[in-house]
Short mmCIF file of C-alpha atoms in Angstrom, two decimals:
data_model
loop_
_atom_site.label_atom_id
_atom_site.label_comp_id
_atom_site.label_asym_id
_atom_site.label_seq_id
_atom_site.Cartn_x
_atom_site.Cartn_y
_atom_site.Cartn_z
CA MET F 158 5.53 -16.93 -17.31
CA ARG F 159 2.17 -17.26 -18.89
CA ARG F 160 0.66 -14.07 -20.19
CA ASP F 161 -2.31 -14.12 -17.88
CA ALA F 162 -0.01 -14.60 -14.94
CA GLN F 163 1.93 -11.54 -16.06
CA ILE F 164 -1.27 -9.55 -16.17
CA ALA F 165 -2.23 -10.79 -12.74
CA ILE F 166 1.01 -9.33 -11.45
CA ALA F 167 0.84 -6.09 -13.40
CA GLY F 168 -2.19 -4.81 -11.50
CA PRO F 169 -0.83 -5.03 -7.96
CA LEU F 170 2.58 -3.89 -9.16
CA ARG F 171 1.01 -0.72 -10.47
CA THR F 172 -0.69 -0.03 -7.16
CA ALA F 173 2.53 -0.72 -5.28
CA VAL F 174 4.50 1.77 -7.37
CA TRP F 175 1.81 4.42 -6.99
CA ASN F 176 1.85 3.88 -3.24
CA TRP F 177 5.56 4.45 -3.27
CA ILE F 178 5.20 7.64 -5.28
CA GLU F 179 2.49 8.98 -3.06
CA PHE F 180 3.95 8.15 0.31
CA HIS F 181 7.62 8.54 -0.29
CA GLN F 182 7.55 11.68 -2.32
CA GLU F 183 10.97 12.74 -1.24
CA GLU F 184 12.43 9.46 -2.50
CA PHE F 185 10.54 9.91 -5.75
CA ASP F 186 11.88 13.43 -6.17
CA ASP F 187 15.34 12.16 -5.48
CA ALA F 188 14.96 9.39 -8.03
CA GLN F 189 13.84 11.91 -10.62
CA GLN F 190 16.89 14.05 -10.16
CA HIS F 191 19.57 11.40 -10.05
CA HIS F 192 20.50 8.44 -12.16
CA ARG F 193 19.77 4.84 -11.44
CA ARG F 194 18.30 5.38 -8.02
CA LEU F 195 15.99 2.48 -8.71
CA GLU F 196 18.80 0.49 -10.31
CA GLY F 197 17.14 0.14 -13.65
CA THR F 198 14.43 -2.16 -12.38
CA PRO F 199 11.43 -0.14 -13.63
CA GLU F 200 12.92 -0.10 -17.10
CA ARG F 201 13.42 -3.83 -17.03
CA VAL F 202 9.90 -4.56 -15.90
CA PHE F 203 8.56 -2.08 -18.44
CA ASP F 204 10.31 -3.88 -21.26
CA LEU F 205 8.98 -7.21 -20.12
CA LEU F 206 5.41 -6.01 -19.82
CA TYR F 207 5.62 -4.10 -23.07
CA GLU F 208 5.55 -7.33 -24.96
CA LEU F 209 2.02 -7.85 -23.76
CA VAL F 210 0.75 -4.60 -25.14
CA ASP F 211 -0.59 -5.81 -28.41
CA THR F 212 -1.65 -9.24 -27.37
CA SER F 213 -3.65 -8.51 -24.27
CA ASN F 214 -6.38 -6.45 -22.77
CA LYS F 215 -5.06 -2.91 -22.74
CA ALA F 216 -6.76 -1.97 -19.51
CA ALA F 217 -4.72 -4.64 -17.81
CA VAL F 218 -1.30 -3.55 -18.90
CA TRP F 219 -1.26 0.11 -19.83
CA PRO F 220 -1.69 1.55 -16.32
CA ALA F 221 1.27 -0.48 -15.10
CA LEU F 222 3.34 0.59 -18.07
CA THR F 223 2.40 4.20 -17.44
CA VAL F 224 3.50 4.29 -13.86
CA LEU F 225 6.69 2.38 -14.60
CA MET F 226 7.53 4.98 -17.19
CA CYS F 227 6.87 7.67 -14.61
CA VAL F 228 9.55 6.31 -12.36
CA SER F 229 12.02 5.57 -15.14
CA ASN F 230 13.81 8.84 -14.93
CA ASP F 231 16.52 8.16 -17.49
CA ARG F 232 14.08 7.13 -20.16
CA ILE F 233 11.73 10.01 -19.66
CA ARG F 234 14.55 12.46 -19.88
CA SER F 235 15.90 11.05 -23.10
CA GLU F 236 12.42 10.83 -24.61
CA TYR F 237 11.72 14.36 -23.50
CA ASP F 238 14.90 15.70 -24.99
CA LEU F 239 14.27 13.78 -28.16
CA HIS F 240 10.80 15.12 -28.66
CA SER F 241 11.29 18.66 -27.57
CA GLY F 242 12.48 19.51 -31.05
CA GLY F 243 16.13 18.94 -30.39
CA ILE F 244 16.42 22.05 -28.31
CA PRO F 245 18.56 21.23 -25.30
CA VAL F 246 16.54 21.95 -22.21
CA ALA F 247 18.19 23.34 -19.13
CA HIS F 248 17.66 21.19 -16.08
CA GLY F 249 14.45 22.15 -14.35
CA ARG F 250 13.27 24.56 -16.95
CA LYS F 251 10.09 23.84 -18.80
CA VAL F 252 9.81 24.39 -22.51
CA GLY F 253 6.66 26.41 -22.99
CA PRO F 254 4.84 27.17 -26.21
CA GLN F 255 6.89 29.53 -28.29
CA MET Q 215 -43.55 -12.84 2.40
CA THR Q 216 -42.63 -11.62 5.83
CA GLU Q 217 -41.71 -15.16 6.82
CA GLU Q 218 -39.47 -15.57 3.79
CA HIS Q 219 -37.78 -12.33 4.61
CA GLN Q 220 -37.29 -13.46 8.17
CA ASN Q 221 -35.82 -16.80 7.13
CA THR Q 222 -33.23 -15.36 4.88
CA ASP Q 223 -32.65 -12.73 7.46
CA ALA Q 224 -31.96 -15.29 10.13
CA SER Q 225 -29.28 -17.18 8.23
CA GLY Q 226 -27.98 -14.01 6.64
CA PHE Q 227 -27.86 -12.33 10.02
CA ARG Q 228 -25.75 -15.08 11.48
CA MET Q 229 -23.25 -14.56 8.75
CA ILE Q 230 -23.30 -10.85 9.46
CA GLU Q 231 -22.59 -11.40 13.11
CA VAL Q 232 -19.56 -13.46 12.22
CA LEU Q 233 -18.37 -10.73 9.91
CA GLN Q 234 -18.92 -8.12 12.58
CA SER Q 235 -16.87 -10.11 15.06
CA GLN Q 236 -14.12 -10.57 12.53
CA LEU Q 237 -14.12 -6.87 11.83
CA PHE Q 238 -13.87 -6.03 15.49
CA ILE Q 239 -10.91 -8.30 16.01
CA LEU Q 240 -9.19 -6.87 12.97
CA LYS Q 241 -9.74 -3.33 14.19
CA VAL Q 242 -8.24 -4.11 17.56
CA LEU Q 243 -5.31 -5.91 15.96
CA SER Q 244 -4.58 -3.07 13.58
CA ILE Q 245 -4.66 -0.54 16.41
CA ALA Q 246 -2.36 -2.70 18.51
CA MET Q 247 0.09 -2.94 15.66
CA ALA Q 248 -0.19 0.76 14.93
CA CYS Q 249 0.85 1.48 18.50
CA ARG Q 250 4.14 -0.28 17.93
CA TRP Q 251 5.34 2.46 15.66
CA LYS Q 252 7.29 5.05 17.50
CA ARG Q 253 6.97 8.62 16.54
CA ARG Q 254 10.12 10.30 15.44
CA SER Q 255 10.49 13.50 17.41
CA GLU Q 256 11.73 16.74 15.96
CA ASP Q 257 15.35 16.25 16.86
CA GLY Q 258 15.45 12.81 15.36
CA ARG Q 259 15.46 10.54 18.36
CA PRO Q 260 12.60 8.06 18.40
CA ASP Q 261 10.16 9.21 20.99
CA SER Q 262 8.42 6.34 22.64
CA SER Q 263 6.46 8.34 25.18
CA MET Q 264 3.55 9.03 22.88
CA GLY Q 265 0.78 6.55 22.43
CA LYS Q 266 0.24 3.23 24.11
CA ARG Q 267 2.88 0.60 23.86
CA SER Q 268 1.65 -2.90 23.24
CA ASN Q 269 3.41 -5.82 24.84
CA GLY Q 270 5.12 -7.89 22.26
CA PRO Q 271 6.34 -11.44 22.90
CA PRO Q 272 9.27 -11.56 25.30
CA SER Q 273 11.66 -12.60 22.57
CA VAL Q 274 11.33 -9.23 20.90
CA SER Q 275 13.58 -6.65 22.40
CA SER Q 276 12.48 -3.14 21.80
CA ALA Q 277 14.93 -0.52 22.84
CA PRO Q 278 13.21 2.81 22.39
CA GLU Q 279 15.94 4.69 24.17
CA SER Q 280 18.73 3.88 21.78
CA PRO Q 281 18.85 6.35 18.95
CA ALA Q 282 21.49 4.37 17.11
CA GLY Q 283 19.31 2.03 15.16
CA SER Q 284 16.68 4.30 13.88
CA GLY Q 285 17.35 7.91 14.60
CA HIS Q 286 18.21 10.26 11.81
CA ARG Q 287 18.20 13.97 11.93
CA ILE Q 288 15.26 15.42 10.17
CA PRO Q 289 16.81 17.75 7.63
CA ARG Q 290 15.36 21.16 6.98
CA GLY Q 291 14.64 22.01 3.40
CA ARG Q 292 15.37 19.96 0.37
CA GLN Q 293 19.09 19.58 0.57
CA ALA Q 294 18.80 16.19 2.27
CA SER Q 295 21.26 13.67 1.01
CA SER Q 296 19.82 10.39 -0.08
CA GLU Q 297 20.58 8.53 3.10
CA TYR Q 298 18.38 10.86 5.10
CA LEU Q 299 15.40 10.47 2.86
CA GLY Q 300 13.81 7.76 4.92
CA SER Q 301 13.80 10.01 7.93
CA LEU Q 302 11.28 12.45 6.56
CA SER Q 303 8.36 10.28 7.53
CA PRO Q 304 7.18 11.02 11.03
CA TRP Q 305 7.34 7.43 12.19
CA VAL Q 306 10.04 4.96 12.90
CA GLU Q 307 9.49 1.42 11.75
CA PRO Q 308 8.43 -0.92 14.51
CA SER Q 309 10.78 -3.60 15.69
CA PRO Q 310 10.24 -7.00 14.12
CA LEU Q 311 7.86 -9.50 15.59
CA ASP Q 312 8.88 -13.07 16.09
CA GLU Q 313 9.09 -14.58 12.63
CA ASN Q 314 6.73 -17.49 13.10
CA CYS Q 315 4.22 -15.18 14.69
CA ALA Q 316 4.49 -12.79 11.75
CA ARG Q 317 4.10 -15.57 9.26
CA TYR Q 318 1.03 -16.84 11.00
CA ILE Q 319 -0.57 -13.40 11.18
CA LEU Q 320 0.15 -12.95 7.49
CA SER Q 321 -1.55 -16.23 6.63
CA VAL Q 322 -4.59 -15.24 8.60
CA MET Q 323 -4.70 -11.84 6.92
CA VAL Q 324 -4.43 -13.40 3.49
CA MET Q 325 -7.34 -15.59 4.44
CA PHE Q 326 -9.41 -12.58 5.43
CA LEU Q 327 -8.45 -10.67 2.33
CA ARG Q 328 -9.40 -13.62 0.20
CA GLN Q 329 -12.73 -13.98 1.96
CA ALA Q 330 -13.53 -10.33 1.49
CA ALA Q 331 -12.29 -9.92 -2.03
CA PRO Q 332 -14.43 -10.19 -5.15
CA PRO Q 333 -13.57 -13.08 -7.48
CA GLN Q 334 -11.62 -10.97 -9.91
CA GLN Q 335 -9.12 -10.19 -7.21
CA ARG Q 336 -8.79 -13.73 -6.01
CA LEU Q 337 -8.22 -15.81 -9.08
CA MET Q 338 -5.93 -15.36 -12.01
CA SER Q 339 -8.51 -16.35 -14.60
CA ALA Q 340 -11.13 -13.99 -13.27
CA ALA Q 341 -8.65 -11.15 -13.10
CA ASN Q 342 -7.90 -11.56 -16.75
CA LEU Q 343 -11.44 -11.81 -17.90
CA ASP Q 344 -12.73 -8.72 -16.29
CA PHE Q 345 -9.99 -6.33 -15.49
CA ASN Q 346 -12.08 -3.20 -15.58
CA ALA Q 347 -14.44 -4.39 -12.92
CA SER Q 348 -11.68 -4.48 -10.34
CA TYR Q 349 -11.71 -0.70 -10.19
CA HIS Q 350 -15.33 -0.48 -9.19
CA ASP Q 351 -14.96 -2.03 -5.82
CA LEU Q 352 -12.16 0.37 -5.04
CA GLU Q 353 -14.73 3.11 -5.37
CA SER Q 354 -17.04 1.37 -3.00
CA ILE Q 355 -14.30 1.35 -0.40
CA GLU Q 356 -13.98 5.07 -0.89
CA SER Q 357 -17.61 5.68 -0.09
CA VAL Q 358 -17.44 3.50 3.00
CA GLU Q 359 -14.44 5.44 4.21
CA VAL Q 360 -16.36 8.70 4.04
CA THR Q 361 -19.01 7.60 6.45
CA THR Q 362 -16.53 6.26 8.95
CA SER Q 363 -14.47 9.40 9.09
CA LEU Q 364 -16.33 10.80 12.08
CA ASP Q 365 -14.23 9.59 14.90
CA ILE Q 366 -14.98 10.73 18.39
CA PHE Q 367 -12.42 8.69 20.25
CA HIS Q 368 -9.24 10.67 20.15
CA THR Q 369 -6.42 10.14 22.54
CA GLY Q 370 -2.91 11.39 22.70
CA PRO Q 371 -1.36 14.71 21.95
CA ALA Q 372 -1.92 16.62 18.77
CA ILE Q 373 0.55 16.32 15.93
CA PRO Q 374 3.05 19.12 15.81
CA PRO Q 375 2.06 21.09 12.73
CA SER Q 376 5.49 21.01 11.19
CA VAL Q 377 5.46 17.25 10.92
CA GLY Q 378 2.00 17.10 9.44
CA SER Q 379 2.56 19.82 6.91
CA TYR Q 380 5.46 18.21 5.11
CA TYR Q 381 3.20 16.04 3.04
CA PRO Q 382 0.96 18.20 0.89
CA ARG Q 383 -2.68 17.40 0.95
CA ALA Q 384 -3.28 14.72 -1.60
CA GLU Q 385 -6.48 16.16 -2.98
CA ALA Q 386 -6.38 14.03 -6.00
CA THR Q 387 -6.04 10.66 -4.31
CA ARG Q 388 -7.95 8.39 -6.49
CA ALA Q 389 -9.58 5.02 -6.21
CA LYS Q 390 -6.44 3.32 -7.37
CA LEU Q 391 -5.20 3.42 -3.79
CA PRO Q 392 -7.89 1.60 -1.93
CA LEU Q 393 -6.58 1.63 1.58
CA PHE Q 394 -4.49 4.73 1.59
CA MET Q 395 -7.10 7.03 0.33
CA ARG Q 396 -8.49 9.13 3.02
CA ASN Q 397 -6.23 11.45 4.86
CA ARG Q 398 -7.64 11.23 8.29
CA PRO Q 399 -6.57 13.50 11.07
CA LEU Q 400 -4.55 11.63 13.59
CA HIS Q 401 -5.19 12.47 17.22
CA MET Q 402 -7.26 15.49 16.33
CA PRO Q 403 -11.01 15.92 16.55
CA SER Q 404 -12.32 15.73 13.00
CA ILE Q 405 -10.35 18.67 11.70
CA ARG Q 406 -8.73 17.91 8.40
CA THR Q 407 -5.08 18.61 8.75
CA ALA Q 408 -2.55 17.96 6.08
CA ALA Q 409 -2.17 14.45 4.73
CA THR Q 410 -1.63 11.85 7.38
CA PHE Q 411 -1.63 8.14 7.34
CA PRO Q 412 -4.85 6.43 8.30
CA GLN Q 413 -2.98 3.21 8.94
CA HIS Q 414 -1.34 4.79 11.92
CA SER Q 415 -4.53 5.80 13.62
CA VAL Q 416 -4.60 4.45 17.15
CA SER Q 417 -8.13 5.45 17.86
CA TYR Q 418 -10.94 3.01 17.47
CA GLU Q 419 -13.00 3.73 14.39
CA ARG Q 420 -16.63 3.08 14.87
CA THR Q 421 -18.71 1.70 12.07
CA SER Q 422 -22.25 2.92 11.70
CA SER Q 423 -25.02 0.42 12.24
CA ILE Q 424 -26.20 0.87 8.69
CA LEU Q 425 -22.91 -0.37 7.39
CA CYS Q 426 -22.84 -3.14 9.95
CA SER Q 427 -25.89 -4.74 8.48
CA SER Q 428 -24.57 -4.90 4.97
CA ASN Q 429 -22.49 -7.86 3.81
CA LEU Q 430 -20.77 -5.81 1.18
CA SER Q 431 -19.73 -3.07 3.57
CA MET Q 432 -18.55 -5.60 6.10
CA ASN Q 433 -16.39 -7.32 3.53
CA THR Q 434 -15.03 -4.01 2.39
CA LEU Q 435 -14.12 -3.00 5.91
CA ILE Q 436 -12.63 -6.38 6.68
CA ALA Q 437 -10.46 -6.01 3.61
CA LYS Q 438 -9.48 -2.54 4.71
CA PHE Q 439 -8.39 -3.51 8.19
CA SER Q 440 -6.68 -6.69 7.07
CA GLY Q 441 -4.79 -4.47 4.68
CA ARG Q 442 -3.73 -2.28 7.55
CA VAL Q 443 -2.41 -5.25 9.48
CA VAL Q 444 -0.46 -6.31 6.40
CA TYR Q 445 0.87 -2.77 6.19
CA HIS Q 446 2.18 -2.95 9.74
CA LEU Q 447 3.55 -6.41 9.18
CA SER Q 448 5.37 -5.31 6.07
CA ALA Q 449 7.02 -2.57 8.06
CA SER Q 450 8.10 -4.73 10.94
CA ASN Q 451 8.73 -8.04 9.17
CA TRP Q 452 9.38 -7.22 5.57
CA PRO Q 453 11.34 -10.43 4.79
CA VAL Q 454 8.36 -12.54 5.80
CA VAL Q 455 5.93 -10.61 3.61
CA PHE Q 456 8.33 -10.31 0.73
CA SER Q 457 9.16 -13.99 0.64
CA ARG Q 458 5.48 -14.77 0.47
CA ILE Q 459 4.94 -12.44 -2.45
CA LYS Q 460 8.05 -13.67 -4.19
CA GLY Q 461 7.06 -17.27 -3.63
CA LYS Q 462 3.72 -16.72 -5.26
CA ILE Q 463 5.28 -14.94 -8.23
CA HIS Q 464 7.62 -17.89 -8.62
CA VAL Q 465 4.72 -20.32 -8.52
CA LEU Q 466 2.90 -18.30 -11.15
CA ALA Q 467 5.98 -18.38 -13.31
CA SER Q 468 6.72 -22.03 -13.09
CA THR Q 469 3.33 -23.65 -13.25
CA SER Q 470 1.07 -24.16 -16.19
CA GLU Q 471 -2.04 -24.57 -14.13
CA GLU Q 472 -5.02 -22.78 -15.52
CA ASP Q 473 -6.28 -21.03 -12.50
CA LEU Q 474 -4.41 -19.96 -9.42
CA ASP Q 475 -5.18 -17.97 -6.38
CA ILE Q 476 -3.40 -14.64 -6.67
CA MET Q 477 -4.17 -13.18 -3.27
CA ASP Q 478 -0.55 -13.34 -2.22
CA VAL Q 479 0.50 -11.17 -5.12
CA ARG Q 480 -2.08 -8.59 -4.10
CA LEU Q 481 -0.31 -8.30 -0.78
CA MET Q 482 2.08 -5.87 -2.39
CA THR Q 483 -0.69 -3.32 -2.68
CA HIS Q 484 -0.86 -3.07 1.09
CA CYS Q 485 2.81 -2.90 1.91
CA TRP Q 486 4.87 -0.08 3.26
CA LEU Q 487 7.43 0.39 0.53
CA ASP Q 488 10.50 2.51 0.56
CA ARG Q 489 12.90 2.69 -2.32
CA ALA Q 490 14.98 -0.32 -1.34
CA ARG Q 491 11.93 -2.48 -1.03
CA LEU Q 492 10.42 -1.22 -4.24
CA VAL Q 493 13.62 -2.16 -6.01
CA GLN Q 494 13.49 -5.58 -4.43
CA LEU Q 495 9.93 -6.03 -5.59
CA LEU Q 496 10.60 -4.90 -9.13
CA GLN Q 497 13.70 -7.03 -9.23
CA GLY Q 498 11.74 -10.08 -8.16
CA ALA Q 499 9.10 -9.36 -10.78
CA SER Q 500 11.62 -8.81 -13.55
CA LEU Q 501 13.32 -12.10 -12.82
CA GLN Q 502 10.15 -14.08 -13.12
CA LEU Q 503 8.24 -12.20 -15.78
CA PRO Q 504 9.93 -13.38 -18.96
CA VAL Q 505 7.66 -15.56 -21.02
CA VAL Q 506 8.89 -19.10 -21.17
CA THR Q 507 8.15 -20.57 -24.57
#
């Protein structure tokens, strides 16, 4: 797909995902706590759109990437664990400043 | 100078009258479709006694008495298993309309949305050139919504507080959600209760005369109510709406034309999406997105 077509899709996709988050909060919570509730689709779309990051208008792509990351539970968790200094975090507990 | 003003006024006014008529029809249509939703009562059975029931085409069989298709128990607390998640919304999806009818309504709505939308929402090339500008008209919808929130026509019983209070007040709803923004009280005289869904309002929303004389406001409101009709359609006839979106994504993927109308893709911003449908949407996007070299 042409790059501008991808951007044309990214905008509405972002709004659609935000609508889902806002109006199906219980499903969102559930997706955050379990694996693969969204069957890996946000990750896939994220990867595809990520290729546009450097070549296109940032305002077009970054918001979509942001919200896709928000619903990609598995990735966030691994990133979070990775960057929390290697300290294993108990589920649900926040690592505050120490 | 007065004559000039009158001339432009005359032709401009005619256009306004057309817009006003269109808006009225859209309002009535969106209310009629909103009535088709049945409210889920506390014990889980769909309760069809509330609200007016519109008469669908004879081919559609609506069986409000049978709890089998749509009733789920509303679980208390957060220990709901995943299959009950859909039941936490206070409404049950309306039964599907006849498919051809739904498709036709959708085409008409797309036409209205296209008419009311600024160029950067309509065409692929414009969307790419000026992405930032597309957020400004979302703000203008927000301001219009504020003035139309005084609604004196309320019918039907009040919402039971337990249903309304599940969804926390979305204080921070931002302009990114054009048609879902304001949490209007449903069936209650201008008291702000907890977050509710404006799309489900079955009371007629009046538009002030100031707004009625402005082309911009009219277009904004037309877009808003067309969006509501699409919302209802997506709930009752999801396959129809989804195939249209998917079709357009496919066209975008396979053609090398410079400039295409992207209104169909924007339909997804108005849809009622649960998890299954979101997955479908993302799946469809991921299949078509890869850049073909």
